[in-house]
Amino acid sequence: MMLRRPLTAACLIAATLVPGSSPATAATLPSGFVEQIVFTGLTQPTNVEFAPDGRIFVAQKNGVIKVYDSLSDPTPDTFADLSAQVNNFWDRGLLGLALPPNFPTSPYVYVLYTYDAKPGGTAPTWGDTCPNPPGDTADGCVVTGRLSRLKAVGNQMSGPEEVLVTDWCQQYPSHSVGDLAFGADGALYASGGDGASFNWTDWGQDGNPVNPCGDPGGANPTPPTAEGGALRSQDVRSTGDPTGLNGSVIRIDPATGAGLPGNPFASSTDANARRIHSYGLRNPFRLTVRPGTSELWAGDVGWSTWEEIDRLAVPGANFGWPCHEGGARQPGYDGANLNLCESLYTAGGATGPHYAYNHASKVVAGETCPTGGSAVSGLAFYPASGGAYPAEYRNALFFADYSRGCVWSMAAGADGLPDPTRITTFAAGASSPVDLEIGPGGDLYYADINGGTIRRLRYYPANRPPVPAFTATPSSGPAPLTVAFDGSGSTDPDPGDILTYAWDFDGNGTTDATGRTASYTYATAGPRTARLTVTDSTGAAASTTKLISPGDSPPVPVIDTPAGSLLWKVGDTVGFTGHATDAQDGTLPASRLHWQLVLQHCSSATDCHSHPVQEFTGSSGSFTAPDHEYPSHLDLILTATDSAGLTGTTTVRLDPRTVDLTFGTAPAGLQLTVGSSTGTAPFTRTVIVGSTQSVSAPTPQGSYAFGSWSDGGAQTHVLTAPATAATVTATFTPITSTLSVTGTATVAGTGRPLAGATVTLNPGGRTTTTSATGGYAFTGLTPGTYGVTVTNGLGRCVTPATASVIVDGPKVADLSVTARTDGYGYTCVDAARPFRPGSTALALTGDDRVAPVTLPFAFPYYGRTYTSATVDSNGVLSFGAAASAAANVDVPSAGAPNAAIYPFWRDLGLDTGSQVLTAAGPGTFTVEWRNAYVYGYRSHRVTFSVTLSATGDIEVGYQALDARADEQGGSATVGIENETGTVGLRYAYAEPVLRDEISVLFRRP
C-alpha cells in the first residue's frame, strides 16, 4: 500500500511572503486553498508530527527520524537512526510516530516499526531484502512489529531505545504495523495489520516450514480448524493459544506498554489480550482521535473490493476481518468454511464500517479522482474551533487515498459525527499521501512518500499567492554556459491578478533580471541555485528554484541486462547489470549506482500504483520475481550519481509471463471462489505463471454436494499457476437419501410458521427451505448427531435458532426463532411472494429527481399518519422533506432523508428505458421503479416496488435482478426509518442478498 518511485532532486523554496514553496504540479483544491511544499529532500516520509514547542518530527520508512526546529527550518537534524533494526522491504518499515500531548515535558518520541527479526530473534536478520520472498517454498522472511519510546534531549535521541511491545508476526511484506495516537485519556493507541497474504485466502498454509508464525493448526493447517494467516485478526476469539496482536488496535500505558483498565479483556491472564481495544481489522494503516474525546477512528486498507473508515467507539468491537469486509461477508474466507468465520456468521456481532467505498466506485459522483486501485492512507479531524479553514470544515474528517491520489472531507452531521452523505472532494491529484495531520494554524499537512516532501494545504480567504514555475534550458553543460529562463508556466489562482517576475541567477539574494523570460551566462564552473520570485497585484509573492550546473552534466546510466523483452514468472531469479558514464567523471564506480525494484499493481492498463520491493547498490545483482495478482509488472530503476551530485535515471519495464486458468464445475453453473471473489462457473482468470491461487468449492449448493477437484485438492486449497493454460473443475454429486429428519420452524411468541426459512444441518452444511407451514425435511443422512440451525434464508429478519438431533431414524427437531424488531416494534419477514407492479406512469425521470404522490388512504407510520409522500428516483419513498438523496447510508441515521421507506436506496437514474409507476388497490398503494439503472453502469438495471397497506404494513419486492452484486443490493440500503432517524429497521446495507423470489414484509406492531 505504501509505495514509492525514484526520488527526484528538489530544494526547499522560501517565498517572499508565503512560507513554503508551491509545487510545480499541485493538487486541485476548493476555492481559496493552495498547496505548498514545506519540507523536501526526505527519503520516503511516512509520518509527520507537530510538537507543542514548534518542532516538527518526520519519520522515514528506512528508520531515520528527522526533526525541524520550525516550519521555516530548511535543514533538519537527525533525531534517531533505527535503520539497523528496521526491515525496510515492500510495505514494511518505520510507519508510526507519535509525541505525547505534553511534549517535551514528557520527553519521549514513540515509534512503531517492522522489527527485522522473527519472533524471539534479534535484528538485523534480513536487512532490507528478502532472500526467501513470499509465494515460493520459503517462509517469506518472517518479521515482527515493535513499539518503542525514544528519550529526546534537544534534537537527538538520548540513551537506549525503550521497547514497550514486540509482537505482530508478519509472514508477508504488507499489512505490517500501522499507526500511533494519544487519546484524551492519556492512553497510547497502536495498530497493526494481519501480516497475511494479499494474493490468496490465507489461513496459514504457506511457508517452509509451513505456518512459520506458529499459529494454531501446526505444520498442516487446513479448513475448517485453521486459525493462522489472516485469521490472526480474530485471535482473541481463539482461546486455546496465546493471543497475538495482528489485525488489532491496542490501548496501553505509554510508560510501560501494559494494557490499561477499561480495556475489554483487562481481566484476562494473557498480557496481549489485556492490551487489545478493538480487533478484526486487515490493515488499519492510519488512526486519528476525534477532538475532545478518546474516540478512535481507523482507516482500514481493504483487499480487492472495499476500503473502510471504522469508528472504534466501543471497546471490544470486532470489525470482522477476514470473515467480513465492507460490511458484508468476504467471499474468499466465507467460501473456505473456516470455523472462526462460520461461528461469527452464526453468532453475529461483527461491527460494520462507519463508511466504506468500493474500489470500482467514485467517492464523490463526477469527481476527477480515479477508481480502481484504492488504499485509504490518512485520517485527520479538523478542530471544532480555531483554524483558518471555513466553517463547513469544523469537526470534519479528512481522509486520503494513496492509490487514487486524493483527499476528501466528510463534514459533521447533526450528531457531530462525520456524515457519509456529506463527503466532498478536497484535494484531487495529491502527491502520494500516506499521512494526514492538522498542524500549526489549523492547516492540513500530508506526507508525500514518493516525492520526499511534506506538504501543506493552506487557506487564503482573500488573495492567494501566485504559483511560480520556470524552465531552464539547458540546466547543465560545459562552462561558459548560457541558459534561457522562461517563467511562462507561472500562474495565479485569483482571476485578474497581474504577475511580475524577479530572477536571481546565482543565489546571492540580488535580483539579476525581471520579465517573464531572461537569459544568463555562467562563466565559470560550479553549481548555482537559480530563483524565480513571482509577485501578484496585491504584493503576495512566492518563489521556486532550480539547480544549474555549469561545467557539469548529469551521468548517463545504462541497464545492460535484463532487456525489456524478458518475461518472468514467480520465483525466477533475475540477474541485472548496468553501468554509467559521465562527461566529467568518466565511468562511474559501482558505489554510485543505485537500483530500485518496484512492483506496479494495476487495476487497468493505465492505472497503476507502486509497491517498493527492494533496493541495491552496485553494478550488478539479482532478485527473485515476487508473487502478485495480475495485472502487474516490475520496474527496474537504475539511478547514477556523479561526484557533483547530479543524477541520471533509466528504467526497464519487466512484464510477467501470464496464463489463463479456467475454473469449471460439473454440473456447470455452480459457484466457485477464487481468491477474494466468487463467480458462477465456468469463468477464466488471467494470472502470473507460478503465482498462488486459493480456490474453494462452496458446499452444498442446492441438491449438490462437493465431491472432488480435478487437481486432487481439498474442497478449499491452494494451487500454483502452471506454465500453460489449464482448466480446473470441481465435481459435485447429487445428494441421495438414506435417512430423513423433519421438523417445523415458528416465530417465537406468535406461533406463526416461518415460511421460506433456511435450515442448515451440520456437519455437512446441508440446507433446505421451510414450507408455507414452517415444515422442513432432510434426506440422505447417515446415522449420527447433527446440529440443526434455522435462519430466514437471507439471515435478515430473525435471530438464528439451534438444536441438536440424533439421526438413527425419522426424528423431529422443532425450532422457535425470534423476529428482528426495532425500538418501535416493527418486525420483518422475508418469503417468496408475487411481485407487485405499478400500472400508472408517474412523471419522474432523470437523475436525482423527486415527484409527489397522493395516497388513497391515511397511512399510519411510526405513530403518525400521512396522506402524501415523495418518490425519489434513487429508490426512496419519503414522507418528509422533498429533497433527493443519492448517497445511501445505513439506517437509522439522523441525516436526511427521514420518515422514509428504502426499498432500494442507492444512486440510481431513470432514462428513456425506465419508468416509475403507481397502482392503487383495495387498501393498498404501490410504487414501482421499473428498469432503473445503477449510476455509472447503464447496463446494470433494477426493478423493485414498495406497497403500502392501509393497516400500516409495508412490502418491498424485486424482479429481474441479474447475478451482479450491485443489482442484488451490494451497494444499496433496504429498510425503514422514523421521522427523526433515531429508530429504524434495516433489512440489508451494502449486502448482495436481494433475489427475485424474495420480498420483505415490514409489519406494523
PDB file of C-alpha atoms in Angstrom, residues 282-461:
ATOM      1  CA  ARG A 282      -6.983  -6.118   7.944  1.00  0.00           C
ATOM      2  CA  ASN A 283      -4.518  -3.241   7.685  1.00  0.00           C
ATOM      3  CA  PRO A 284      -5.509  -0.355   9.994  1.00  0.00           C
ATOM      4  CA  PHE A 285      -2.806   1.817   8.483  1.00  0.00           C
ATOM      5  CA  ARG A 286      -3.854   5.142   9.988  1.00  0.00           C
ATOM      6  CA  LEU A 287      -5.519   6.243  13.250  1.00  0.00           C
ATOM      7  CA  THR A 288      -6.949   9.537  14.442  1.00  0.00           C
ATOM      8  CA  VAL A 289      -8.764  10.693  17.564  1.00  0.00           C
ATOM      9  CA  ARG A 290     -11.928  12.780  17.390  1.00  0.00           C
ATOM     10  CA  PRO A 291     -11.177  16.140  19.062  1.00  0.00           C
ATOM     11  CA  GLY A 292     -12.308  16.460  22.643  1.00  0.00           C
ATOM     12  CA  THR A 293     -12.719  12.693  23.045  1.00  0.00           C
ATOM     13  CA  SER A 294     -10.714   9.483  23.238  1.00  0.00           C
ATOM     14  CA  GLU A 295     -12.839   8.096  20.411  1.00  0.00           C
ATOM     15  CA  LEU A 296     -10.537   6.415  17.944  1.00  0.00           C
ATOM     16  CA  TRP A 297     -11.076   6.190  14.175  1.00  0.00           C
ATOM     17  CA  ALA A 298      -9.153   3.906  11.827  1.00  0.00           C
ATOM     18  CA  GLY A 299      -8.588   3.761   8.091  1.00  0.00           C
ATOM     19  CA  ASP A 300      -8.505   0.050   7.226  1.00  0.00           C
ATOM     20  CA  VAL A 301      -6.964  -0.825   3.841  1.00  0.00           C
ATOM     21  CA  GLY A 302      -9.076  -3.425   2.061  1.00  0.00           C
ATOM     22  CA  TRP A 303      -8.383  -6.356  -0.251  1.00  0.00           C
ATOM     23  CA  SER A 304      -9.753  -6.013  -3.784  1.00  0.00           C
ATOM     24  CA  THR A 305     -13.205  -4.508  -3.210  1.00  0.00           C
ATOM     25  CA  TRP A 306     -13.654  -2.219  -0.182  1.00  0.00           C
ATOM     26  CA  GLU A 307     -11.868   0.492   1.802  1.00  0.00           C
ATOM     27  CA  GLU A 308     -13.167   1.129   5.310  1.00  0.00           C
ATOM     28  CA  ILE A 309     -13.274   4.018   7.761  1.00  0.00           C
ATOM     29  CA  ASP A 310     -14.067   2.480  11.136  1.00  0.00           C
ATOM     30  CA  ARG A 311     -15.289   4.164  14.287  1.00  0.00           C
ATOM     31  CA  LEU A 312     -13.743   2.379  17.272  1.00  0.00           C
ATOM     32  CA  ALA A 313     -16.180   3.841  19.787  1.00  0.00           C
ATOM     33  CA  VAL A 314     -16.997   0.632  21.673  1.00  0.00           C
ATOM     34  CA  PRO A 315     -14.099  -1.224  23.326  1.00  0.00           C
ATOM     35  CA  GLY A 316     -14.012  -4.839  22.221  1.00  0.00           C
ATOM     36  CA  ALA A 317     -15.581  -4.179  18.820  1.00  0.00           C
ATOM     37  CA  ASN A 318     -14.856  -6.887  16.249  1.00  0.00           C
ATOM     38  CA  PHE A 319     -14.790  -5.432  12.715  1.00  0.00           C
ATOM     39  CA  GLY A 320     -14.989  -8.904  11.215  1.00  0.00           C
ATOM     40  CA  TRP A 321     -11.901  -9.286   9.008  1.00  0.00           C
ATOM     41  CA  PRO A 322     -11.231 -11.673   7.322  1.00  0.00           C
ATOM     42  CA  CYS A 323     -14.772 -13.037   7.587  1.00  0.00           C
ATOM     43  CA  HIS A 324     -16.311  -9.662   6.713  1.00  0.00           C
ATOM     44  CA  GLU A 325     -15.173  -6.759   4.566  1.00  0.00           C
ATOM     45  CA  GLY A 326     -17.032  -3.544   3.786  1.00  0.00           C
ATOM     46  CA  GLY A 327     -19.957  -4.672   5.941  1.00  0.00           C
ATOM     47  CA  ALA A 328     -20.592  -7.908   4.006  1.00  0.00           C
ATOM     48  CA  ARG A 329     -19.173 -11.416   4.118  1.00  0.00           C
ATOM     49  CA  GLN A 330     -15.765 -11.702   2.455  1.00  0.00           C
ATOM     50  CA  PRO A 331     -16.278 -14.276  -0.343  1.00  0.00           C
ATOM     51  CA  GLY A 332     -12.820 -15.870  -0.207  1.00  0.00           C
ATOM     52  CA  TYR A 333     -12.928 -16.615   3.512  1.00  0.00           C
ATOM     53  CA  ASP A 334     -16.651 -17.372   3.536  1.00  0.00           C
ATOM     54  CA  GLY A 335     -16.072 -19.990   0.837  1.00  0.00           C
ATOM     55  CA  ALA A 336     -13.326 -21.672   2.866  1.00  0.00           C
ATOM     56  CA  ASN A 337     -15.853 -22.701   5.584  1.00  0.00           C
ATOM     57  CA  LEU A 338     -13.474 -21.782   8.406  1.00  0.00           C
ATOM     58  CA  ASN A 339     -14.765 -22.332  11.933  1.00  0.00           C
ATOM     59  CA  LEU A 340     -13.691 -18.893  13.157  1.00  0.00           C
ATOM     60  CA  CYS A 341     -15.745 -17.300  10.399  1.00  0.00           C
ATOM     61  CA  GLU A 342     -18.709 -19.658  10.445  1.00  0.00           C
ATOM     62  CA  SER A 343     -19.173 -19.152  14.179  1.00  0.00           C
ATOM     63  CA  LEU A 344     -19.025 -15.370  13.683  1.00  0.00           C
ATOM     64  CA  TYR A 345     -21.647 -15.574  10.940  1.00  0.00           C
ATOM     65  CA  THR A 346     -23.893 -17.630  13.198  1.00  0.00           C
ATOM     66  CA  ALA A 347     -23.448 -15.529  16.331  1.00  0.00           C
ATOM     67  CA  GLY A 348     -23.407 -12.151  14.557  1.00  0.00           C
ATOM     68  CA  GLY A 349     -21.920  -9.155  16.309  1.00  0.00           C
ATOM     69  CA  ALA A 350     -19.357  -8.004  13.728  1.00  0.00           C
ATOM     70  CA  THR A 351     -19.212  -4.201  13.688  1.00  0.00           C
ATOM     71  CA  GLY A 352     -19.664  -2.658  10.259  1.00  0.00           C
ATOM     72  CA  PRO A 353     -17.652   0.314   8.998  1.00  0.00           C
ATOM     73  CA  HIS A 354     -18.800   3.877   9.593  1.00  0.00           C
ATOM     74  CA  TYR A 355     -18.145   4.409   5.891  1.00  0.00           C
ATOM     75  CA  ALA A 356     -16.876   2.135   3.123  1.00  0.00           C
ATOM     76  CA  TYR A 357     -16.195   2.849  -0.519  1.00  0.00           C
ATOM     77  CA  ASN A 358     -15.965   0.338  -3.328  1.00  0.00           C
ATOM     78  CA  HIS A 359     -12.815   0.199  -5.446  1.00  0.00           C
ATOM     79  CA  ALA A 360     -14.918   0.439  -8.597  1.00  0.00           C
ATOM     80  CA  SER A 361     -16.928   3.479  -7.447  1.00  0.00           C
ATOM     81  CA  LYS A 362     -16.292   7.185  -7.140  1.00  0.00           C
ATOM     82  CA  VAL A 363     -16.244   8.528  -3.608  1.00  0.00           C
ATOM     83  CA  VAL A 364     -17.940  11.689  -4.907  1.00  0.00           C
ATOM     84  CA  ALA A 365     -20.017  11.499  -8.080  1.00  0.00           C
ATOM     85  CA  GLY A 366     -18.428  13.298 -11.008  1.00  0.00           C
ATOM     86  CA  GLU A 367     -15.068  13.939  -9.358  1.00  0.00           C
ATOM     87  CA  THR A 368     -11.748  13.582 -11.188  1.00  0.00           C
ATOM     88  CA  CYS A 369     -10.308  11.161  -8.627  1.00  0.00           C
ATOM     89  CA  PRO A 370      -9.856   7.781 -10.330  1.00  0.00           C
ATOM     90  CA  THR A 371     -11.370   4.445  -9.356  1.00  0.00           C
ATOM     91  CA  GLY A 372      -9.749   1.008  -9.433  1.00  0.00           C
ATOM     92  CA  GLY A 373      -6.736   0.742  -7.146  1.00  0.00           C
ATOM     93  CA  SER A 374      -7.571   2.057  -3.665  1.00  0.00           C
ATOM     94  CA  ALA A 375      -5.767   2.350  -0.328  1.00  0.00           C
ATOM     95  CA  VAL A 376      -7.096   4.554   2.477  1.00  0.00           C
ATOM     96  CA  SER A 377      -3.896   6.142   3.798  1.00  0.00           C
ATOM     97  CA  GLY A 378      -4.636   9.101   6.044  1.00  0.00           C
ATOM     98  CA  LEU A 379      -7.173  10.390   8.585  1.00  0.00           C
ATOM     99  CA  ALA A 380      -7.382  13.713  10.425  1.00  0.00           C
ATOM    100  CA  PHE A 381     -10.192  15.564  12.185  1.00  0.00           C
ATOM    101  CA  TYR A 382     -10.429  19.312  11.763  1.00  0.00           C
ATOM    102  CA  PRO A 383     -10.913  21.061  15.135  1.00  0.00           C
ATOM    103  CA  ALA A 384     -14.302  22.385  16.215  1.00  0.00           C
ATOM    104  CA  SER A 385     -12.905  25.877  16.751  1.00  0.00           C
ATOM    105  CA  GLY A 386      -9.869  27.847  15.699  1.00  0.00           C
ATOM    106  CA  GLY A 387      -8.006  27.348  12.465  1.00  0.00           C
ATOM    107  CA  ALA A 388      -8.265  29.319   9.252  1.00  0.00           C
ATOM    108  CA  TYR A 389     -10.468  26.946   7.265  1.00  0.00           C
ATOM    109  CA  PRO A 390     -14.093  27.927   6.507  1.00  0.00           C
ATOM    110  CA  ALA A 391     -16.824  26.935   8.961  1.00  0.00           C
ATOM    111  CA  GLU A 392     -18.025  23.939   6.912  1.00  0.00           C
ATOM    112  CA  TYR A 393     -14.803  22.094   7.786  1.00  0.00           C
ATOM    113  CA  ARG A 394     -15.221  22.290  11.558  1.00  0.00           C
ATOM    114  CA  ASN A 395     -15.367  18.768  13.043  1.00  0.00           C
ATOM    115  CA  ALA A 396     -14.951  17.343   9.530  1.00  0.00           C
ATOM    116  CA  LEU A 397     -12.973  14.168   8.962  1.00  0.00           C
ATOM    117  CA  PHE A 398     -10.349  14.412   6.222  1.00  0.00           C
ATOM    118  CA  PHE A 399      -9.331  11.091   4.671  1.00  0.00           C
ATOM    119  CA  ALA A 400      -6.799  10.286   1.951  1.00  0.00           C
ATOM    120  CA  ASP A 401      -6.273   7.502  -0.569  1.00  0.00           C
ATOM    121  CA  TYR A 402      -2.698   6.819  -1.675  1.00  0.00           C
ATOM    122  CA  SER A 403      -3.630   4.904  -4.823  1.00  0.00           C
ATOM    123  CA  ARG A 404      -6.208   7.422  -6.021  1.00  0.00           C
ATOM    124  CA  GLY A 405      -4.054  10.412  -5.033  1.00  0.00           C
ATOM    125  CA  CYS A 406      -6.960  12.223  -3.406  1.00  0.00           C
ATOM    126  CA  VAL A 407      -8.099  13.724  -0.103  1.00  0.00           C
ATOM    127  CA  TRP A 408     -11.767  14.097   0.854  1.00  0.00           C
ATOM    128  CA  SER A 409     -13.662  15.920   3.582  1.00  0.00           C
ATOM    129  CA  MET A 410     -16.546  14.235   5.408  1.00  0.00           C
ATOM    130  CA  ALA A 411     -18.480  17.050   7.070  1.00  0.00           C
ATOM    131  CA  ALA A 412     -20.015  16.624  10.511  1.00  0.00           C
ATOM    132  CA  GLY A 413     -23.698  15.775  10.739  1.00  0.00           C
ATOM    133  CA  ALA A 414     -26.265  16.928  13.267  1.00  0.00           C
ATOM    134  CA  ASP A 415     -24.879  14.451  15.821  1.00  0.00           C
ATOM    135  CA  GLY A 416     -21.358  15.838  15.459  1.00  0.00           C
ATOM    136  CA  LEU A 417     -20.073  12.685  13.771  1.00  0.00           C
ATOM    137  CA  PRO A 418     -18.738  12.625  10.208  1.00  0.00           C
ATOM    138  CA  ASP A 419     -21.706  12.214   7.868  1.00  0.00           C
ATOM    139  CA  PRO A 420     -21.109   9.859   4.898  1.00  0.00           C
ATOM    140  CA  THR A 421     -23.778  11.766   2.955  1.00  0.00           C
ATOM    141  CA  ARG A 422     -21.704  14.984   3.184  1.00  0.00           C
ATOM    142  CA  ILE A 423     -18.437  13.990   1.507  1.00  0.00           C
ATOM    143  CA  THR A 424     -16.724  16.452  -0.839  1.00  0.00           C
ATOM    144  CA  THR A 425     -13.503  16.189  -2.830  1.00  0.00           C
ATOM    145  CA  PHE A 426     -10.904  18.332  -1.091  1.00  0.00           C
ATOM    146  CA  ALA A 427      -7.632  17.625  -2.914  1.00  0.00           C
ATOM    147  CA  ALA A 428      -7.643  15.853  -6.281  1.00  0.00           C
ATOM    148  CA  GLY A 429      -4.233  14.914  -7.624  1.00  0.00           C
ATOM    149  CA  ALA A 430      -2.457  14.936  -4.266  1.00  0.00           C
ATOM    150  CA  SER A 431       1.101  13.619  -4.330  1.00  0.00           C
ATOM    151  CA  SER A 432       1.191  10.091  -2.832  1.00  0.00           C
ATOM    152  CA  PRO A 433      -0.326  10.974   0.587  1.00  0.00           C
ATOM    153  CA  VAL A 434       0.375   8.472   3.391  1.00  0.00           C
ATOM    154  CA  ASP A 435      -0.334  10.554   6.498  1.00  0.00           C
ATOM    155  CA  LEU A 436      -2.641  13.490   7.288  1.00  0.00           C
ATOM    156  CA  GLU A 437      -2.102  15.841  10.212  1.00  0.00           C
ATOM    157  CA  ILE A 438      -3.586  19.141  11.378  1.00  0.00           C
ATOM    158  CA  GLY A 439      -0.631  21.435  12.025  1.00  0.00           C
ATOM    159  CA  PRO A 440       0.024  24.950  13.324  1.00  0.00           C
ATOM    160  CA  GLY A 441      -2.642  27.466  12.405  1.00  0.00           C
ATOM    161  CA  GLY A 442      -5.132  24.713  11.634  1.00  0.00           C
ATOM    162  CA  ASP A 443      -3.705  23.832   8.209  1.00  0.00           C
ATOM    163  CA  LEU A 444      -3.869  20.281   6.866  1.00  0.00           C
ATOM    164  CA  TYR A 445      -0.466  18.713   6.138  1.00  0.00           C
ATOM    165  CA  TYR A 446       0.380  15.449   4.439  1.00  0.00           C
ATOM    166  CA  ALA A 447       3.442  13.264   3.928  1.00  0.00           C
ATOM    167  CA  ASP A 448       4.288  12.647   0.266  1.00  0.00           C
ATOM    168  CA  ILE A 449       6.151   9.335   0.341  1.00  0.00           C
ATOM    169  CA  ASN A 450       7.124   9.175  -3.341  1.00  0.00           C
ATOM    170  CA  GLY A 451       8.218  12.794  -3.714  1.00  0.00           C
ATOM    171  CA  GLY A 452      10.009  13.003  -0.376  1.00  0.00           C
ATOM    172  CA  THR A 453       8.100  16.101   0.740  1.00  0.00           C
ATOM    173  CA  ILE A 454       5.813  17.376   3.473  1.00  0.00           C
ATOM    174  CA  ARG A 455       3.001  19.454   2.006  1.00  0.00           C
ATOM    175  CA  ARG A 456       0.584  21.986   3.441  1.00  0.00           C
ATOM    176  CA  LEU A 457      -2.930  22.798   2.205  1.00  0.00           C
ATOM    177  CA  ARG A 458      -3.397  26.438   3.166  1.00  0.00           C
ATOM    178  CA  TYR A 459      -6.463  28.670   3.032  1.00  0.00           C
ATOM    179  CA  TYR A 460      -6.400  32.309   1.964  1.00  0.00           C
ATOM    180  CA  PRO A 461      -9.792  33.992   2.477  1.00  0.00           C
TER     181      PRO A 461
END
